[in-house]
GROMACS .gro file of C-alpha atoms in nm:
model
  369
    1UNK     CA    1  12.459  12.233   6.969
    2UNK     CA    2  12.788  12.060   6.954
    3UNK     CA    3  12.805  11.666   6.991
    4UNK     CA    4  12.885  11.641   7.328
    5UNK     CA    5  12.698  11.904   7.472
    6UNK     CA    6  12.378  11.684   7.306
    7UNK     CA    7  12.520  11.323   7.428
    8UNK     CA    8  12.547  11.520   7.750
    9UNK     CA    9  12.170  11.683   7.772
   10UNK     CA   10  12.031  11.372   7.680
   11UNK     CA   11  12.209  11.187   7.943
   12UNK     CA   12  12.121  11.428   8.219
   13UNK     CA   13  11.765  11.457   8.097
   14UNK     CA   14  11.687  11.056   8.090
   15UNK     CA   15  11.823  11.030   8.438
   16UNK     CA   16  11.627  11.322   8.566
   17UNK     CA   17  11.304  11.113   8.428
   18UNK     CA   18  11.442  10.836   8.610
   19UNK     CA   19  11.499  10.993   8.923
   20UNK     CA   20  11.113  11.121   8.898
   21UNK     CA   21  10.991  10.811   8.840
   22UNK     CA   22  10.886  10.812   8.510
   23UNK     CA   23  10.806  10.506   8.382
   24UNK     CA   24  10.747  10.633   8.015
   25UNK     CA   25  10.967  10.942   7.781
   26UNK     CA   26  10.781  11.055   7.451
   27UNK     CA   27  11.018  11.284   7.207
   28UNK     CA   28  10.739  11.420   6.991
   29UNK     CA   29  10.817  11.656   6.684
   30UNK     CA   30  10.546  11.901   6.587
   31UNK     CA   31  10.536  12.133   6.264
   32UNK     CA   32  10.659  12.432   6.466
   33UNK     CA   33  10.759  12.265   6.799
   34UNK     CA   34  10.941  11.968   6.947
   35UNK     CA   35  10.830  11.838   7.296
   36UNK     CA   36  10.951  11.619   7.531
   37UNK     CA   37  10.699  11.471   7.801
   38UNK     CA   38  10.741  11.168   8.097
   39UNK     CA   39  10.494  10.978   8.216
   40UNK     CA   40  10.439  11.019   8.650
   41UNK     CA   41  10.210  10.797   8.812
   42UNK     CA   42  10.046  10.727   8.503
   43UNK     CA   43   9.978  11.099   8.387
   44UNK     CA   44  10.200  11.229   8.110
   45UNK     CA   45  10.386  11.551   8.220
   46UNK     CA   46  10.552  11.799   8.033
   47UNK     CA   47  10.913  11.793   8.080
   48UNK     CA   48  11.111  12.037   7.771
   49UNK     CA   49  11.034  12.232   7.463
   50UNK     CA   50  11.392  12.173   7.334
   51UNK     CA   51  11.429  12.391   6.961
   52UNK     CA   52  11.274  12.172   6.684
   53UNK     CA   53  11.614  12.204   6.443
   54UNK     CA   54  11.761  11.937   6.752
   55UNK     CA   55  11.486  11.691   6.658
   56UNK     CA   56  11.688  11.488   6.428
   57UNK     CA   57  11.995  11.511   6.589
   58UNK     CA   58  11.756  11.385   6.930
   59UNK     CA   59  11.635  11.127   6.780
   60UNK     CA   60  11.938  11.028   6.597
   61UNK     CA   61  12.120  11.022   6.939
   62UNK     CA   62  11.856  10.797   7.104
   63UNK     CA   63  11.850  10.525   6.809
   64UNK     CA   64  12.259  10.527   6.853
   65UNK     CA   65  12.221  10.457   7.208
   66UNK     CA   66  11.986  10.169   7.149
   67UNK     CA   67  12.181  10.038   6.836
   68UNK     CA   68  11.932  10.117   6.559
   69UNK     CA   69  11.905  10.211   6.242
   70UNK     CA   70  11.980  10.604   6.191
   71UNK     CA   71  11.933  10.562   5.799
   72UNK     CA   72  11.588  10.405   5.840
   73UNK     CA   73  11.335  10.701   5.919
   74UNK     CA   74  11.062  10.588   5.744
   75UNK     CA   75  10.961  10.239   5.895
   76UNK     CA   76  10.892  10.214   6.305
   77UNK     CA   77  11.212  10.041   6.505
   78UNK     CA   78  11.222   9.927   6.863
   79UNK     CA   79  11.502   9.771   7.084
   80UNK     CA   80  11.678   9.829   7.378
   81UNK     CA   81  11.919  10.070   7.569
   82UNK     CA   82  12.075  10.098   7.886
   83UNK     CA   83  12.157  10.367   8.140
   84UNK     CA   84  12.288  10.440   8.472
   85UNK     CA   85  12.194  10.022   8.501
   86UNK     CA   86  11.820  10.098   8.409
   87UNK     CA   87  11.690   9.937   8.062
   88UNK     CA   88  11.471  10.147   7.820
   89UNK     CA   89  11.256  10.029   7.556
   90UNK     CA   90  11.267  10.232   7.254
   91UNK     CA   91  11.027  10.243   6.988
   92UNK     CA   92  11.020  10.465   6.702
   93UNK     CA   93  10.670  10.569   6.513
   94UNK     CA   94  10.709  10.767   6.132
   95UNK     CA   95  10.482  11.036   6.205
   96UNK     CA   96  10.380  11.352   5.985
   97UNK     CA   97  10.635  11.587   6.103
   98UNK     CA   98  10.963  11.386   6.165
   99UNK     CA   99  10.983  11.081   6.420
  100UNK     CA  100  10.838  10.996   6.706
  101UNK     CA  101  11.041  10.827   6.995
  102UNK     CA  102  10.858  10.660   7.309
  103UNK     CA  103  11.107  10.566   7.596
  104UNK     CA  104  10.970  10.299   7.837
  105UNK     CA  105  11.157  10.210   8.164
  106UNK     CA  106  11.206   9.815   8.216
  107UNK     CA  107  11.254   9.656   8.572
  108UNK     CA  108  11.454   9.901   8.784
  109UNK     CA  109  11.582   9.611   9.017
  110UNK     CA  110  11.468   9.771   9.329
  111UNK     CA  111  11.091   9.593   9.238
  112UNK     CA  112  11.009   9.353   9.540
  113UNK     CA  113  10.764   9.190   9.379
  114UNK     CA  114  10.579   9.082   9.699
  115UNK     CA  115  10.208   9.040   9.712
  116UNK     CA  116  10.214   9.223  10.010
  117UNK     CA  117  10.342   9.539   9.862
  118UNK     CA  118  10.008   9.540   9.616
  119UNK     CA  119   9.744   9.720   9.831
  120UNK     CA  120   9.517   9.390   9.861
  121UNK     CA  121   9.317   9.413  10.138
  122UNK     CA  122   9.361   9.124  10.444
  123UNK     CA  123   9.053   8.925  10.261
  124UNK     CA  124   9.181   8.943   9.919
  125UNK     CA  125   9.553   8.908  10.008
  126UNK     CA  126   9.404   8.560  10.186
  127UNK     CA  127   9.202   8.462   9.865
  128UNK     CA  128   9.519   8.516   9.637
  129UNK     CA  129   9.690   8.288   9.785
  130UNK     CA  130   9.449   8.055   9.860
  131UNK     CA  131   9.415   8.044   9.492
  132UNK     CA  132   9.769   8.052   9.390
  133UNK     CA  133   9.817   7.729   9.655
  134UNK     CA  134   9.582   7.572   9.390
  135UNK     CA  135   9.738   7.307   9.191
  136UNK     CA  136   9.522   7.359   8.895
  137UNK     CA  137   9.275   7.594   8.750
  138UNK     CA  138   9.298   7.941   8.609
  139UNK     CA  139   9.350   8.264   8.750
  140UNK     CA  140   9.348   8.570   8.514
  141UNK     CA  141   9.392   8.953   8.591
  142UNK     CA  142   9.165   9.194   8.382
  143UNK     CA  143   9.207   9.585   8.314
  144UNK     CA  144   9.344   9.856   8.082
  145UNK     CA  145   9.675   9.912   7.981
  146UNK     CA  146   9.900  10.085   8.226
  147UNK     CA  147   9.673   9.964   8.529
  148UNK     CA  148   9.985   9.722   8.686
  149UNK     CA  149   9.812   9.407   8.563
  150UNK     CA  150  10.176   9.288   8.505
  151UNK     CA  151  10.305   9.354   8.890
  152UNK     CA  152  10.053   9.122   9.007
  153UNK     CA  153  10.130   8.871   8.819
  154UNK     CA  154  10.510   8.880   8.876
  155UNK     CA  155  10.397   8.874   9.271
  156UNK     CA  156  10.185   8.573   9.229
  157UNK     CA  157  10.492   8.406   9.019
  158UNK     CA  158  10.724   8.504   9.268
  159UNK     CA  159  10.563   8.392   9.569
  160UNK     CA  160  10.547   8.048   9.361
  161UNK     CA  161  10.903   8.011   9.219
  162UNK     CA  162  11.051   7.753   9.434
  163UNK     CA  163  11.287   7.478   9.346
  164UNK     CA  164  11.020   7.193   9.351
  165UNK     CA  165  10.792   7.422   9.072
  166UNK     CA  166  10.841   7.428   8.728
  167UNK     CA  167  10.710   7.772   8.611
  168UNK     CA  168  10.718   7.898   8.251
  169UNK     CA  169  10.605   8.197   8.088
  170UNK     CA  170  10.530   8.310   7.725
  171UNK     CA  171  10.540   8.696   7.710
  172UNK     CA  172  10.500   8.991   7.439
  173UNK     CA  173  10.776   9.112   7.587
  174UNK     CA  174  10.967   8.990   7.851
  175UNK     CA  175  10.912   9.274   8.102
  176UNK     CA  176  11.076   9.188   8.433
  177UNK     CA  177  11.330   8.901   8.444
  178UNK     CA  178  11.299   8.640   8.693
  179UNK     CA  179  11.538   8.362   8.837
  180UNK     CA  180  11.433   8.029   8.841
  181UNK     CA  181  11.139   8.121   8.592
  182UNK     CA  182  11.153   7.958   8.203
  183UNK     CA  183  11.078   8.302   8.020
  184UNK     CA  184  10.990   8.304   7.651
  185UNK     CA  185  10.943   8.626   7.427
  186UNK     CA  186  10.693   8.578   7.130
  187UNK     CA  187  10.861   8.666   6.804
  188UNK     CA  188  10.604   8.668   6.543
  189UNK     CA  189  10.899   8.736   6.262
  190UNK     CA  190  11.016   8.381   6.363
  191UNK     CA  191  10.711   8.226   6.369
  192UNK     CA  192  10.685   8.188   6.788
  193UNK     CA  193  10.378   8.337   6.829
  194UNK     CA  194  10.216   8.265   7.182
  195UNK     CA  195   9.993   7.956   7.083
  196UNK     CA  196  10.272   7.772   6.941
  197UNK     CA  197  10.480   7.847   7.246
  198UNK     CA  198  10.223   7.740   7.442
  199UNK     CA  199  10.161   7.394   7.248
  200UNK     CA  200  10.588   7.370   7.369
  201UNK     CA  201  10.551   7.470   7.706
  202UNK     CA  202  10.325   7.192   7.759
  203UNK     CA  203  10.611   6.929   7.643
  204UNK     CA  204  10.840   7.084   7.892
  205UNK     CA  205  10.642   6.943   8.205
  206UNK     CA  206  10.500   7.241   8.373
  207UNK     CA  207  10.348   7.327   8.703
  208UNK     CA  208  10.252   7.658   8.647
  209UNK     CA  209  10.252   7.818   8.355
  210UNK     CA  210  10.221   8.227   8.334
  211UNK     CA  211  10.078   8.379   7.999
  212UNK     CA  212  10.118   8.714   7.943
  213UNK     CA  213   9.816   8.824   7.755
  214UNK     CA  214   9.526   8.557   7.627
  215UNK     CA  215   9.432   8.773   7.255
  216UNK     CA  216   9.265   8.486   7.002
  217UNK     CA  217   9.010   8.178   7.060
  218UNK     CA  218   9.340   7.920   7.020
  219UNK     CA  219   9.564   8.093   7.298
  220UNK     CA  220   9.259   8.117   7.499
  221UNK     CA  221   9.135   7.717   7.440
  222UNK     CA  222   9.540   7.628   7.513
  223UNK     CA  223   9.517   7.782   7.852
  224UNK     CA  224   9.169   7.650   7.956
  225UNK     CA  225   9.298   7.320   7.838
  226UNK     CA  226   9.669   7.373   8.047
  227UNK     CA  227   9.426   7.417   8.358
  228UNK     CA  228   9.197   7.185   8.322
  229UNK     CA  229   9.468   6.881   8.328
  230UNK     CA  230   9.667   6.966   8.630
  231UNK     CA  231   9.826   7.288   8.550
  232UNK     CA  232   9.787   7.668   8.759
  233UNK     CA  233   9.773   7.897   8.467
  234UNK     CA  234   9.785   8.259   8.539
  235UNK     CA  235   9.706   8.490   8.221
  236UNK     CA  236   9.564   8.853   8.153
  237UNK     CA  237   9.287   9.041   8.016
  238UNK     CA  238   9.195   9.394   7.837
  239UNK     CA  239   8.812   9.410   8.047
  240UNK     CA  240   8.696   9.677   8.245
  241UNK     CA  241   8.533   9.408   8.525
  242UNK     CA  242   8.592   9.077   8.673
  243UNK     CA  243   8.261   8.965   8.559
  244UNK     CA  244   8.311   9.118   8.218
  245UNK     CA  245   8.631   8.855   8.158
  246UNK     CA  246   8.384   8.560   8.182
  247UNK     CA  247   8.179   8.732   7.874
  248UNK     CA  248   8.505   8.776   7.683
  249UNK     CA  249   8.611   8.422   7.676
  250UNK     CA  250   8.244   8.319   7.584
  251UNK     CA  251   8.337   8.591   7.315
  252UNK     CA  252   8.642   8.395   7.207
  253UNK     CA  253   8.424   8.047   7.221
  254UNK     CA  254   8.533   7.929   7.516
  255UNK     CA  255   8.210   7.718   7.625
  256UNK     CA  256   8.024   7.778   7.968
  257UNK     CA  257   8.099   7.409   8.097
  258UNK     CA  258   8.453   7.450   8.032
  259UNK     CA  259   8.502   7.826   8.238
  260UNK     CA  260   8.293   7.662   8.545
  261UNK     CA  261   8.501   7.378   8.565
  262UNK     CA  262   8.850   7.542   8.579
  263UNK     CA  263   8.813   7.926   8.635
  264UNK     CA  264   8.918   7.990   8.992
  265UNK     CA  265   8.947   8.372   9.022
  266UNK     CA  266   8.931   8.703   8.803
  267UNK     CA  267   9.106   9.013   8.968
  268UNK     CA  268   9.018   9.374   8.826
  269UNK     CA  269   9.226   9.617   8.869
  270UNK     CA  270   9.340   9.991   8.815
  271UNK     CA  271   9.609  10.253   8.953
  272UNK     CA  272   9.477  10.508   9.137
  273UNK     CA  273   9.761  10.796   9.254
  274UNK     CA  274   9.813  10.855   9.606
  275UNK     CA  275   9.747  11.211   9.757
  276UNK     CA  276  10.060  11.396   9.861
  277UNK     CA  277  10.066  11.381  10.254
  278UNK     CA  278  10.242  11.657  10.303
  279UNK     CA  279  10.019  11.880  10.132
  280UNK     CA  280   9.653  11.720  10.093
  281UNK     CA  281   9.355  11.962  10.246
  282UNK     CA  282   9.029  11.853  10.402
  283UNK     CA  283   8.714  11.999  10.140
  284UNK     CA  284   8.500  12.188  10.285
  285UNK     CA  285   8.152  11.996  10.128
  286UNK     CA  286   8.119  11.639  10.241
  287UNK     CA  287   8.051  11.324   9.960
  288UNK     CA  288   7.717  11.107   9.919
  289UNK     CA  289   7.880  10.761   9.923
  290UNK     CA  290   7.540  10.592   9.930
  291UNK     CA  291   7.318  10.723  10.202
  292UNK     CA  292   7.655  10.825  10.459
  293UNK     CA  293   7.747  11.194  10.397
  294UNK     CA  294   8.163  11.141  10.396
  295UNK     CA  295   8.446  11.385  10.465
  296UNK     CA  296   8.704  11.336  10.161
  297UNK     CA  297   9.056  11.563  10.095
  298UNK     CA  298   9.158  11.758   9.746
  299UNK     CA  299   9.511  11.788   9.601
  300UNK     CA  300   9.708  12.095   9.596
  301UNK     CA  301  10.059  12.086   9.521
  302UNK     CA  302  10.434  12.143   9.656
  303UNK     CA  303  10.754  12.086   9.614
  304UNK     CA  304  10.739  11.714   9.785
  305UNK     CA  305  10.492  11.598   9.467
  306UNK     CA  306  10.364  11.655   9.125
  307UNK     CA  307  10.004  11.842   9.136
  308UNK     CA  308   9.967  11.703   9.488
  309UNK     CA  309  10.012  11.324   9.418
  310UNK     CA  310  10.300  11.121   9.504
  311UNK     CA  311  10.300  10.732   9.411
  312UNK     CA  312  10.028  10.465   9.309
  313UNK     CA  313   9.794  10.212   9.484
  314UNK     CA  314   9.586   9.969   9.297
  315UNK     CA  315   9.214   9.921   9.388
  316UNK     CA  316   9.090   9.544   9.301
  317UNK     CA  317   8.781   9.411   9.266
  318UNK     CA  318   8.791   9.010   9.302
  319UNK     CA  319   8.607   8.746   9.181
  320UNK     CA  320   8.621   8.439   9.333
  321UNK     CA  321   8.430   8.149   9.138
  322UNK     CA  322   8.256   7.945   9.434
  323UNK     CA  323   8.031   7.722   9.355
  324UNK     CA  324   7.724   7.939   9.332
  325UNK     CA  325   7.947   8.115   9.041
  326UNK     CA  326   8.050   7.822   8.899
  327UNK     CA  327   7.617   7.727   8.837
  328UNK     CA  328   7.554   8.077   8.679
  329UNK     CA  329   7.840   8.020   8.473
  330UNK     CA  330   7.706   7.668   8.355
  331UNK     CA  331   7.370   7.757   8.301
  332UNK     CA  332   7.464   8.107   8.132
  333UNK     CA  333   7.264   8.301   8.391
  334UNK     CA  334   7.379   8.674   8.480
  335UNK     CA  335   7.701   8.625   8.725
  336UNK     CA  336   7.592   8.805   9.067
  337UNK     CA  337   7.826   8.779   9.367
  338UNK     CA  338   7.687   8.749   9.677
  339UNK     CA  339   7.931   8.970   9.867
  340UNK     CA  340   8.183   9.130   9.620
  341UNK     CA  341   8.327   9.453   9.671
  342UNK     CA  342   8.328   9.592   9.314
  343UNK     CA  343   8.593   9.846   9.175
  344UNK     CA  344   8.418  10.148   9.260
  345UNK     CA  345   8.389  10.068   9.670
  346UNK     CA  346   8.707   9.985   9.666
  347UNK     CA  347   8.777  10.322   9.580
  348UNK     CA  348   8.552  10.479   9.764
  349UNK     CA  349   8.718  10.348  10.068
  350UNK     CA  350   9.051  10.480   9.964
  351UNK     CA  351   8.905  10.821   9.907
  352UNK     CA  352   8.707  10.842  10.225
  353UNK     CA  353   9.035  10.705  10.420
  354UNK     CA  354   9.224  11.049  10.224
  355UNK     CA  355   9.428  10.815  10.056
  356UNK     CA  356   9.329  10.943   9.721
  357UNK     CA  357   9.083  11.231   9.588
  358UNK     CA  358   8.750  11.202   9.423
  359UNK     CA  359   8.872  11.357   9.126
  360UNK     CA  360   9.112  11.099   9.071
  361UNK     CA  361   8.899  10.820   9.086
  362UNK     CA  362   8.647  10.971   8.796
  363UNK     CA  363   8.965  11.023   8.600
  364UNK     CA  364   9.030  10.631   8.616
  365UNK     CA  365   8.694  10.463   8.685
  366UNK     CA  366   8.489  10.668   8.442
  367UNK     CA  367   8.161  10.541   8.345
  368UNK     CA  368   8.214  10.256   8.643
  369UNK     CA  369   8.147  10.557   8.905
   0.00000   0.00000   0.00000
């Protein structure tokens, strides 16, 4: 394949991912096979099986593009490229039969970023901001990767950012940038690792301070600290439950009398995809959803969607630390909400409503079904 013609097919092939809304491209070399897959709605999809003797000259193309090092094939890269306005990180992975190239789509300027736009029900909706009109405490966000942890905190921060707040944010990496909010990238190879931009976010007078991930015992004792003396502190964590982030920061050594004191509210979340409306069916069997036999719909396919689902809604499960929490907490008794609607009736809702199928919640719940 000539030059062009490649510059050209790799063009026309990102912005066909882009026009699917894909928010992730793998280029993946095989021993007798190169394929190309996108990720839809969180589901990787297979996309071309271009000939593997391109895979070099792919690959090459893409690093090019984001200004990297062609020579270098044996040590990972990542950076940055741009097209048709839309940033791509790139990251390259040695891997036994050539390279590896993952493509992941950055802030596509048409996000809204309003808490409205999240799927929270009235009741939670009223909570979050409740919380977030807090001028102290901590609120973190808990779930997997890929389960839009990130969008609701870039609602929460946008709904704050206003001239009379100073916000600040360490991230790992900067994922969406935001006017009028102090963002800071770690950068372990210069030594800024999140807990020592932390300990200088605090010397920069903040109201509310966003961290993008809380990993280690010292980030974690930093942001307890932050909210415990007057600052709103909004942070993430890899649980599968709301009640399962309180164990994790006991994990870390974050003592009992400390979390009571200044946790507000944990939010678990995951993306569930949307059935296609245009071509959903009723099943025929109805659904036990605990003693109410339920009518739910299956997905089929068409040419309006991909396997019949067409966009993403996130199902939350919130916990809000009243003071009934706040005495389990202290006296390290079993955390039991009184009326919380867990992860798993929050889906069932959705899929008795036909807003998504009961397959698709087993393939993101799991074991929490």
């Amino acid at each position: 394949m000539q030059e062009e013609q490649l510059i050209e097919s790799i063009d026309k092939l990102l912005l066909e991912a882009l026009s699917k809304r894909a928010s992730d491209i793998h280029f993946e070399p095989y021993q007798n096979s190169y394929r190309i897959r996108m990720r839809i709605d969180g589901v990787l999809q297979e996309m071309l099986s271009p000939p593997l003797f391109l895979a070099k000259q792919i690959v090459a193309r893409l690093k090019i593009m984001a200004k990297l090092d062609i020579a270098e094939q044996r040590l990972p890269q990542d950076g940055q490229l741009v097209i048709d306005n839309y940033a791509m990180r790139i990251a390259t992975l040695p891997v036994m039969n050539g390279e590896k190239v993952v493509l992941r789509v950055m802030d596509n300027h048409e996000t809204q970023l309003s808490l409205y736009d999240l799927g929270l029900t009235e009741q939670n909706l009223s909570i979050f901001q409740q919380i977030l009109a807090q001028p102290q405490g901590l609120v973190l966000v808990t779930g997997p990767t890929g389960s839009g942890k990130t969008i609701t905190l870039y609602s929460g921060l946008k709904m704050l950012n206003q001239s009379y707040r100073n916000i600040c944010s360490v991230e790992d990496p900067i994922e969406i940038p935001l006017e009028g909010i102090n963002q800071t990238a770690v950068n372990m190879k210069s030594g800024l690792s999140f807990s020592v931009i932390l300990r200088a976010l605090l010397r920069q007078d903040p109201d509310v301070m966003m961290i993008g991930e809380i990993r280690d015992r010292e980030t974690a004792e930093i942001a307890i600290q932050a909210a415990q003396t007057g600052h709103l502190v909004l942070s993430t964590l890899h649980t599968n439950s709301s009640i399962e982030g309180v164990t994790r920061l006991n994990q870390m050594g974050i003592e009992n009398y400390l979390l009571s004191s200044c946790l507000k509210l944990v939010i678990a979340q995951r993306l569930v995809r949307k059935l296609c409306p245009y071509c959903k069916l009723a099943a025929s069997e109805l659904i036990m959803f605990g003693q109410e036999p339920s009518p739910h719909f299956i997905a089929t396919g068409c040419s309006h969607c991909i396997g019949g689902y067409l966009g993403r809604i996130g199902i939350y499960e919130f916990l809000l630390v009243t003071r009934e929490i706040q005495n389990q907490i202290l006296n390290k008794q079993a955390i039991s909400p009184s009326n919380m609607i867990t992860l798993k009736e929050a889906g069932q809702k959705l899929v008795i409503e036909g807003v998504t199928s009961l397959a698709e919640l087993h393939r993101v719940l799991g074991d929490l079904i």
